[in-house]
Coordinates of C-alpha atoms in Angstrom, one line a residue:
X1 CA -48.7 -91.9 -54.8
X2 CA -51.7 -90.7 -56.4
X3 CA -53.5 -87.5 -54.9
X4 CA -56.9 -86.0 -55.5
X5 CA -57.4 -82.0 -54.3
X6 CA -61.1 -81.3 -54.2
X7 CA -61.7 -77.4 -53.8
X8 CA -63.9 -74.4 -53.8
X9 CA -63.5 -71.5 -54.1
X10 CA -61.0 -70.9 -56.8
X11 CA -60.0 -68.2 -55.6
X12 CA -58.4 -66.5 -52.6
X13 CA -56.4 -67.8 -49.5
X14 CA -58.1 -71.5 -50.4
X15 CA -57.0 -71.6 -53.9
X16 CA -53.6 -70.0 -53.2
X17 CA -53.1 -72.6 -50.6
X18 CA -54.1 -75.6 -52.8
X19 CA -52.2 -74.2 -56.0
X20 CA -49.0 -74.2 -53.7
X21 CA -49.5 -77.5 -52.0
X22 CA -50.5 -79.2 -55.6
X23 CA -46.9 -77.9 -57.4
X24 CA -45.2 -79.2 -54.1
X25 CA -46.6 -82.1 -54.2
X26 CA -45.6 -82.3 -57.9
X27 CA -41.7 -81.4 -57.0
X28 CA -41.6 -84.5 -54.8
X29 CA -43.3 -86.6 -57.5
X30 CA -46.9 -87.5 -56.4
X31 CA -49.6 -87.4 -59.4
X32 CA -52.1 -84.6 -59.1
X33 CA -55.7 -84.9 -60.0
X34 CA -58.0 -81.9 -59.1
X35 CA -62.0 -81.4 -58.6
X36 CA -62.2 -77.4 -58.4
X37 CA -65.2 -75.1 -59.0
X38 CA -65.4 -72.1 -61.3
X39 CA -68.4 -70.3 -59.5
X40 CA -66.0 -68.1 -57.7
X41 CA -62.7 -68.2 -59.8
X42 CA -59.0 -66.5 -60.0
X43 CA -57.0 -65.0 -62.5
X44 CA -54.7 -67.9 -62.0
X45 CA -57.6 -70.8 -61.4
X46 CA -57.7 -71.8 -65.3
X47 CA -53.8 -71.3 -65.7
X48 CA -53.9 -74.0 -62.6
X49 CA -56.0 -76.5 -64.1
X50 CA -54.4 -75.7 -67.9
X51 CA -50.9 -77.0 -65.4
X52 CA -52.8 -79.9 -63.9
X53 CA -53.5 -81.7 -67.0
X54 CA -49.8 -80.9 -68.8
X55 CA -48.7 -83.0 -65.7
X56 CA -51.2 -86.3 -66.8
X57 CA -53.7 -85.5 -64.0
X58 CA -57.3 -85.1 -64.3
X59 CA -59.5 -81.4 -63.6
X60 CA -62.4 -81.4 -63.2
X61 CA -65.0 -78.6 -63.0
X62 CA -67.7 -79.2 -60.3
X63 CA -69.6 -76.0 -61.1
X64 CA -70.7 -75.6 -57.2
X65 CA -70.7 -72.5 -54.8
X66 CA -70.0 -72.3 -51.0
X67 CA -73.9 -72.5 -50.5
X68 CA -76.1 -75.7 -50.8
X69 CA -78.4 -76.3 -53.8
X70 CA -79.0 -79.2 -55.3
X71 CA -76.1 -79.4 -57.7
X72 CA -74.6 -80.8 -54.8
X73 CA -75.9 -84.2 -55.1
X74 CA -74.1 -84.5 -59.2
X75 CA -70.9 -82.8 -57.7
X76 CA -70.7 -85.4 -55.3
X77 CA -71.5 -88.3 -57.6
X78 CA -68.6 -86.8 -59.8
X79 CA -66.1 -86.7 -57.1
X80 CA -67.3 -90.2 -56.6
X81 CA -66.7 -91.2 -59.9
X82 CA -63.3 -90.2 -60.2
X83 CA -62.4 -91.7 -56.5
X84 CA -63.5 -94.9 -58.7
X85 CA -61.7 -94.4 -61.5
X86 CA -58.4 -92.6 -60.7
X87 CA -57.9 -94.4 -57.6
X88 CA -56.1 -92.1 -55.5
X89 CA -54.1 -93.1 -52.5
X90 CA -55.6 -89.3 -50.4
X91 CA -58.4 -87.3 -51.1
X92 CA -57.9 -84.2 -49.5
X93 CA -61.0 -81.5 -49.2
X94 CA -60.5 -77.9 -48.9
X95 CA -63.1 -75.6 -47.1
X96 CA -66.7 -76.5 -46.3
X97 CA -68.4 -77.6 -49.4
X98 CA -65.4 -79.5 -50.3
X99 CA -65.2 -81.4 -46.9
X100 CA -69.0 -82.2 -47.3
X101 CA -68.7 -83.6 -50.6
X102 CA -66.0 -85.8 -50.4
X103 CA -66.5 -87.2 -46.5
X104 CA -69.9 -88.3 -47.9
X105 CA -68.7 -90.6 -50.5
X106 CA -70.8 -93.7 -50.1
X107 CA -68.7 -97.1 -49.0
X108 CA -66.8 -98.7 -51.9
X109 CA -64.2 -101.7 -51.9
X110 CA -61.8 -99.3 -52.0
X111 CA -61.5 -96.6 -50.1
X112 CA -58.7 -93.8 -50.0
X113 CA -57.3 -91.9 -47.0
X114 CA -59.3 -88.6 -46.3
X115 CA -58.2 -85.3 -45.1
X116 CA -60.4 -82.0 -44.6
X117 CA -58.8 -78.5 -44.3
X118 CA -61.7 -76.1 -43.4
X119 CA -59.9 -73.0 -44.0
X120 CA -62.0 -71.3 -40.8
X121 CA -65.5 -73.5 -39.9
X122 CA -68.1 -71.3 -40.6
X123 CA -69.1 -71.3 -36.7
X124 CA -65.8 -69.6 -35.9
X125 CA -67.1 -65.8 -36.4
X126 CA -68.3 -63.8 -33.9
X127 CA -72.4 -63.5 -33.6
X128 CA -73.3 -66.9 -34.1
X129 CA -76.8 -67.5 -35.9
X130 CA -79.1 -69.7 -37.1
X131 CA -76.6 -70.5 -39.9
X132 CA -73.8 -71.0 -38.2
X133 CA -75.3 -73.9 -35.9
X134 CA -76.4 -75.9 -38.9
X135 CA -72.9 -75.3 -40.5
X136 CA -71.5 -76.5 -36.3
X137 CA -74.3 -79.6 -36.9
X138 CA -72.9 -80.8 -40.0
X139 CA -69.1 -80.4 -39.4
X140 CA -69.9 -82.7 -36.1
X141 CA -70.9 -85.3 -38.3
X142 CA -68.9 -85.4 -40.8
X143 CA -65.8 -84.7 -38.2
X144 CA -66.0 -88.3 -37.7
X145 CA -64.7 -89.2 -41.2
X146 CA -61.2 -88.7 -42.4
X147 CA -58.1 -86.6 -40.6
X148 CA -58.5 -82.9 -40.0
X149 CA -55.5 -80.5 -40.7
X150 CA -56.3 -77.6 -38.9
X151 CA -54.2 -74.5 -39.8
X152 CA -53.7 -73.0 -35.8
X153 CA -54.0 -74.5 -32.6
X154 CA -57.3 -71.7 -32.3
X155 CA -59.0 -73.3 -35.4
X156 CA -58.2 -77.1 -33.8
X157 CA -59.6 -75.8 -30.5
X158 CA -62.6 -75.4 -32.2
X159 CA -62.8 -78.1 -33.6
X160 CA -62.2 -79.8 -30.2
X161 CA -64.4 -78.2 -27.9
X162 CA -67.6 -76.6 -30.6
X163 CA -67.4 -79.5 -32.9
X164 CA -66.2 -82.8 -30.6
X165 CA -63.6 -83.4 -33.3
X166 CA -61.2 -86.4 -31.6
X167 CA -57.7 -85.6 -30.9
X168 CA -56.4 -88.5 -32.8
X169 CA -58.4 -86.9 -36.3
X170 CA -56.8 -83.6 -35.5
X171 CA -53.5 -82.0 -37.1
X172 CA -52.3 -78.6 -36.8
X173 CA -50.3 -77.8 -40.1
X174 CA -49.9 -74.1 -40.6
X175 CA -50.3 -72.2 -44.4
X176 CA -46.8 -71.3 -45.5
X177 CA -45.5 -68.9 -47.8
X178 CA -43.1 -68.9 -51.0
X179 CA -40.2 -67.4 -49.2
X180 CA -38.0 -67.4 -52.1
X181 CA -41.2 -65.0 -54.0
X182 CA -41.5 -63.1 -51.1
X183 CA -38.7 -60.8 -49.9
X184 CA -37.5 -57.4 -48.7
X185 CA -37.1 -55.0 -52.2
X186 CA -34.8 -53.5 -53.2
X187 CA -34.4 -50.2 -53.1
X188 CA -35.0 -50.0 -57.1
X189 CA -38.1 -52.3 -56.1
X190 CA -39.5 -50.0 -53.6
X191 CA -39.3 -46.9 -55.8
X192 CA -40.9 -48.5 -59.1
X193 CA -43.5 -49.9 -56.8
X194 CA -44.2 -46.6 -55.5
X195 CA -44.3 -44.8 -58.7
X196 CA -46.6 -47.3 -59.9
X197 CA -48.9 -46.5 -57.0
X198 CA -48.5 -42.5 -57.9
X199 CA -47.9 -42.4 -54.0
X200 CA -46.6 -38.8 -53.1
X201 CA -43.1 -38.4 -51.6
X202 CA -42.4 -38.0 -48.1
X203 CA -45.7 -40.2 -46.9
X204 CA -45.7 -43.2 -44.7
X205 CA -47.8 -46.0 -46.5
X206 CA -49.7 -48.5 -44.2
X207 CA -50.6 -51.8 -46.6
X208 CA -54.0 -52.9 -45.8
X209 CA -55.4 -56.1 -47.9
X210 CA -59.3 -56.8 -47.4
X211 CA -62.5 -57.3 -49.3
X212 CA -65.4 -55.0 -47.8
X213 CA -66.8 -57.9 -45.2
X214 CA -67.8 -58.3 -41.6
X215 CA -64.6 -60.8 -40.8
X216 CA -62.2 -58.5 -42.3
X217 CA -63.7 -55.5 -40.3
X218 CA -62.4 -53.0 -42.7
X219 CA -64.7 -50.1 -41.0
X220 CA -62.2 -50.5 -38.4
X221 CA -59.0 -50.2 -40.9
X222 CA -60.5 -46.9 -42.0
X223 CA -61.4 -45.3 -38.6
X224 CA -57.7 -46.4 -37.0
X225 CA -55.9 -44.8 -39.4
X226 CA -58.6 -42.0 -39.8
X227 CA -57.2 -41.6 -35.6
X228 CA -53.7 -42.4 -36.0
X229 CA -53.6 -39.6 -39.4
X230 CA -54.6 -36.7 -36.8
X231 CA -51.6 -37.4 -34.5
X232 CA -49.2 -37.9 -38.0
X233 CA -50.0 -35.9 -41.1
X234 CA -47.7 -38.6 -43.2
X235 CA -49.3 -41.9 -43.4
X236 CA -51.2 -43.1 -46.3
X237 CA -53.4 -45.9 -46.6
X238 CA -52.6 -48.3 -49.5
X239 CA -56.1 -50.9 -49.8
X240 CA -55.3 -54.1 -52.0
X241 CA -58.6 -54.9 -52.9
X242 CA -61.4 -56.3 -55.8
X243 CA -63.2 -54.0 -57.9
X244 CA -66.1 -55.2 -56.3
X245 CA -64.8 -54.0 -53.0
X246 CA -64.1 -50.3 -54.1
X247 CA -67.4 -49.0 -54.0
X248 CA -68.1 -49.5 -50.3
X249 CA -64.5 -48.4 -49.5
X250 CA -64.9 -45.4 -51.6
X251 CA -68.5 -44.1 -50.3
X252 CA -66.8 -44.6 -46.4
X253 CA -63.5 -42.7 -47.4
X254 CA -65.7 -40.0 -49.0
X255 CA -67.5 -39.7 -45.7
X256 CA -64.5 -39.5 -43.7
X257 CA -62.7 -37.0 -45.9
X258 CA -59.8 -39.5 -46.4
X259 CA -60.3 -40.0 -50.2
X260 CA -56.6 -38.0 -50.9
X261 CA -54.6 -40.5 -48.6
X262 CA -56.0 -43.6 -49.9
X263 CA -54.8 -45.2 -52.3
X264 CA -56.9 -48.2 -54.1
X265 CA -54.7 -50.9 -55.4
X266 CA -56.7 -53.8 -57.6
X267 CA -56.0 -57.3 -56.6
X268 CA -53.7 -59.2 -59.0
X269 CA -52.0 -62.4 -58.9
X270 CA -48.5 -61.0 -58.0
X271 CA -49.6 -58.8 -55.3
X272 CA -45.3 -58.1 -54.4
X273 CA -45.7 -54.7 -55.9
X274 CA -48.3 -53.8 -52.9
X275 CA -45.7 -55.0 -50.1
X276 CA -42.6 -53.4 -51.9
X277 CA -44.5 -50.2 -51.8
X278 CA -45.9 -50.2 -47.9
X279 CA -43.9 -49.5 -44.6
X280 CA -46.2 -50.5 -42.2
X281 CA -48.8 -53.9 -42.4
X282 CA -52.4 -53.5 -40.9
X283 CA -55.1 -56.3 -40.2
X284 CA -58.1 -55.8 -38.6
X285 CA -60.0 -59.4 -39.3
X286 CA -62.4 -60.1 -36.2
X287 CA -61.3 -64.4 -37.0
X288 CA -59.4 -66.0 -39.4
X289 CA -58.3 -69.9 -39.3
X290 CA -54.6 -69.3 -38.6
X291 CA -52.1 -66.4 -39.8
X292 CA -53.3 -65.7 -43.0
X293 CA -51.2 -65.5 -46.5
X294 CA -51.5 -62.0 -47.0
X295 CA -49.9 -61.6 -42.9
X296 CA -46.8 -64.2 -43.5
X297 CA -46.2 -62.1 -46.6
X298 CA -46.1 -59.0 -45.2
X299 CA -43.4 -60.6 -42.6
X300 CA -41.2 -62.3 -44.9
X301 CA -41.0 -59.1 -47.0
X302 CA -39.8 -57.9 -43.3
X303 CA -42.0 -55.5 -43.2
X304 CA -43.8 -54.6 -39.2
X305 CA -47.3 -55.2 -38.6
X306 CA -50.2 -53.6 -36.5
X307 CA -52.6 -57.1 -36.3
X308 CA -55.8 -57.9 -34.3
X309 CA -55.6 -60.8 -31.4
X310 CA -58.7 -62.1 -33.3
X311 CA -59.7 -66.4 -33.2
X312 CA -57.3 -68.0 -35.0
X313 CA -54.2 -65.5 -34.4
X314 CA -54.7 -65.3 -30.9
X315 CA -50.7 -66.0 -30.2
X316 CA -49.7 -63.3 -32.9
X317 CA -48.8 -61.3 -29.4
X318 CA -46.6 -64.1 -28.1
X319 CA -45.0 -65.5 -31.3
X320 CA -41.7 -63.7 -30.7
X321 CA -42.1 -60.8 -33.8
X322 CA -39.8 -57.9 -32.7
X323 CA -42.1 -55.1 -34.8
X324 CA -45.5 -56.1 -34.0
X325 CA -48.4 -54.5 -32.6
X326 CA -51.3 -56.9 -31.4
X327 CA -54.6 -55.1 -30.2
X328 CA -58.2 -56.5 -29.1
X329 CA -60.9 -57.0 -32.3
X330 CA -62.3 -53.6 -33.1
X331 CA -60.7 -51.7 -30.7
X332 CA -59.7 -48.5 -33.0
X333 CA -58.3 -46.7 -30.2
X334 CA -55.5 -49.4 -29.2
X335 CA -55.3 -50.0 -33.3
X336 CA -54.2 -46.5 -33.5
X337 CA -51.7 -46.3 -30.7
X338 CA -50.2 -49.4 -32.1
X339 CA -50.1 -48.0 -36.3
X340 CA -48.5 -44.6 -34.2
X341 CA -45.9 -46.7 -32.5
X342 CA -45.1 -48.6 -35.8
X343 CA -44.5 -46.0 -37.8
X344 CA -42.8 -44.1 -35.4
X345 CA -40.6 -46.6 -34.0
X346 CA -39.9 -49.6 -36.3
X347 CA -39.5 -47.6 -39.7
X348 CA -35.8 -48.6 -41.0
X349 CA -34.9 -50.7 -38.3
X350 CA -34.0 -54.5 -37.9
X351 CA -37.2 -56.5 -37.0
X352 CA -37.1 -60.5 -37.1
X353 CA -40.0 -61.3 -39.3
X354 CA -38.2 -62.8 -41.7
X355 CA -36.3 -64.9 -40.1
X356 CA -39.2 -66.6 -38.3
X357 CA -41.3 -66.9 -41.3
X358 CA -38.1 -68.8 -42.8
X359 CA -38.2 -70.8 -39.7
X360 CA -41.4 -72.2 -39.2
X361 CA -43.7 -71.1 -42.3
X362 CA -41.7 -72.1 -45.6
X363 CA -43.4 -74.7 -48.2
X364 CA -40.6 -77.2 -47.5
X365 CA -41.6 -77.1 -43.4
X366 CA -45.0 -77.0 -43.5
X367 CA -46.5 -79.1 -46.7
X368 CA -43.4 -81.3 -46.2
X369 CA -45.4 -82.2 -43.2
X370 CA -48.6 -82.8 -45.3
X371 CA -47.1 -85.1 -47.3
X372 CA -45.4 -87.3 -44.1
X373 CA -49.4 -87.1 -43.0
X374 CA -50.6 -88.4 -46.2
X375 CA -47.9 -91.2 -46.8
X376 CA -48.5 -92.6 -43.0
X377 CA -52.3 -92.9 -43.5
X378 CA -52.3 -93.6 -47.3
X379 CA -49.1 -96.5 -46.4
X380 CA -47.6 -95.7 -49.9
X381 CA -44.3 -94.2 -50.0
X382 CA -43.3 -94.5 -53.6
X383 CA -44.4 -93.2 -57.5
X384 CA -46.8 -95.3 -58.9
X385 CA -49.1 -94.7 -62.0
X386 CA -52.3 -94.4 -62.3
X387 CA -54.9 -96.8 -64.3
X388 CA -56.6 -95.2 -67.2
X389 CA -59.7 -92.7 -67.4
X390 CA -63.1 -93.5 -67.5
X391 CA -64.4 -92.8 -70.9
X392 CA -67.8 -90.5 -69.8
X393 CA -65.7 -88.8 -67.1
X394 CA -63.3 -88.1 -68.8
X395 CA -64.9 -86.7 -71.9
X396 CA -66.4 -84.0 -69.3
X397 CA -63.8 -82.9 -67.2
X398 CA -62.2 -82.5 -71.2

């Protein structure tokens, strides 16, 4: 079987999700080609692609962003091209501009299976606007094409009731998480973690991972544990961020006087270090598609978490986690009660996280399922090799 994974970004939960799914995919011996885009890339996007093509498969840069412009018509004429020429049994799109381009491709003699993971429609967030409905008018469209994997039943109910997307072209296939990567530390690995950090002894360090944007609500991160730090004098705030993302952080911490219990922590390819060296998790995202990466983390490193009910996680209340404090979007009042309770409560005691994440979030569960879905709509079952490059193609995706 013969896959191509057309993405954008490069970077991010999309990237980290395809990068995973791609080397699993590779483990149970399906070829890998990829289209990506470097507009917005990773540390680890090039090292990706670099892996890609030791396997035999074919990268290609597509050189688009997440907005249209009309590079989009020779990205899609590319992904076109190598549909033509490599011949792959799926196509599978991730996120918006990806699901546009490739559930465009004109009619051909030969078509491959489709699948579109949005990664959280554009319409999901809160305050709906002009964009958002054009972004709602297009995915109704193109929802007609191909098989949607949605990543939580809140994403798929979208899709169902805002978007008219049929039951029959709807999955629900949750992201996963490396398990085996991710784990409680060690002792040792909590103490070199927390050195590294230069956090002071004796604090309480709530992990909190988010660029400076409306979705993640990080103004209510801040003011929560700006609350929760007048009831206890120990807790530190340890922010996993970009550079980029410092400077609005920074100027808000400076007005809240909270600059010496904040720690800034640049965002880095292994991000364990960050997780060995908190106690306490905190979310504050007004919607995401499903539980994100950075939350199944956090849980199979075992560590509790203080999480918004927000679209998309709307059962993280009722999901069974024995050290978890849901609360309504933005409400820093209930945030804080629930970071108190956490850190008063649930520090160095048995929670279940990890044993659920095992259970229903490992690679082997949940992109084993991806590949049952490709191999019943694709009808190929076995290894077979691909026919040869096209010469022009080729020479550019070199």
């Amino acid at each position: 079987m013969r896959v191509l994974e057309v993405f954008e970004p490069g970077c991010d939960g999309v990237f980290r999700h395809v990068e995973q799914l791609c080397r699993f995919l590779a483990r149970e011996g399906v070829e890998i080609d990829i289209a990506y885009s470097s507009r917005r890339p990773s540390e680890g996007l090039y090292e990706f692609v670099s892996w890609v093509r030791s396997t035999g498969g074919m990268a290609y840069d597509l050189g688009v962003g997440p907005a249209p412009t009309r590079k989009d018509a020779g990205a899609a004429l590319a992904v076109w091209q190598m549909v033509r020429t490599r011949r792959p049994d799926v196509v599978h799109a991730h996120s918006s501009k990806a699901g546009a381009l490739v559930r465009s491709l004109p009619p051909m003699w030969w078509r491959p299976a489709v699948f579109y993971t949005p990664h959280a429609y554009y319409g999901m967030s809160p305050g709906r606007g002009l964009s958002a409905r054009l972004y709602d008018a297009i995915e109704r469209v193109l929802g007609r094409v191909g098989t949607t994997i949605n990543v939580s039943h809140d994403e798929a109910r979208f899709a169902m009731r805002s978007l008219g997307v049929a039951s029959k072209r709807r999955r629900i296939i949750p992201n996963p998480v490396e398990c085996r990567r991710f784990s409680p530390p060690t002792p040792r690995e909590r103490a070199v973690a927390r050195e590294s950090f230069q956090i002071p002894a004796g604090r309480v360090v709530v992990g909190f991972a988010s660029r400076w944007s409306r979705q993640k609500d990080p103004d209510t991160a801040y003011r929560l544990f700006e609350r929760a730090l007048a009831h206890d004098d120990r807790l530190h705030l340890l922010h996993l961020c970009k550079r980029t993302t410092r400077a609005d952080a920074g100027a808000f911490a400076a007005e809240s006087d909270l600059m010496n219990r904040i720690t800034f922590v640049d965002y880095s390819e292994d991000v364990r270090p960050f997780f060995h060296a908190s106690d306490v998790f905190l979310m504050t995202s007004r919607y995401e598609a499903g539980w994100p990466f950075v939350l199944i983390e956090a849980l199979a490193c075992g560590l509790p978490a203080v999480v918004t009910e927000c679209i998309g996680m709307s059962d993280v209340g009722m999901s069974g986690l024995s050290a978890c404090a849901a609360f309504p979007v933005g409400d820093v009042a209930a945030g804080a009660d629930g970071l108190r309770m956490a850190c008063s409560a649930w520090l160095g005691t048995y929670n279940n996280h990890r044993e659920l994440v095992l259970e229903r979030f490992s690679p082997e569960h949940c992109f084993g399922r991806v590949l049952a879905e490709y191999r019943a709509e694709s009808g190929v079952a076995v290894v077979r090799r691909a026919p040869a490059l096209a010469g022009s193609l080729a020479r550019r995706a070199g």
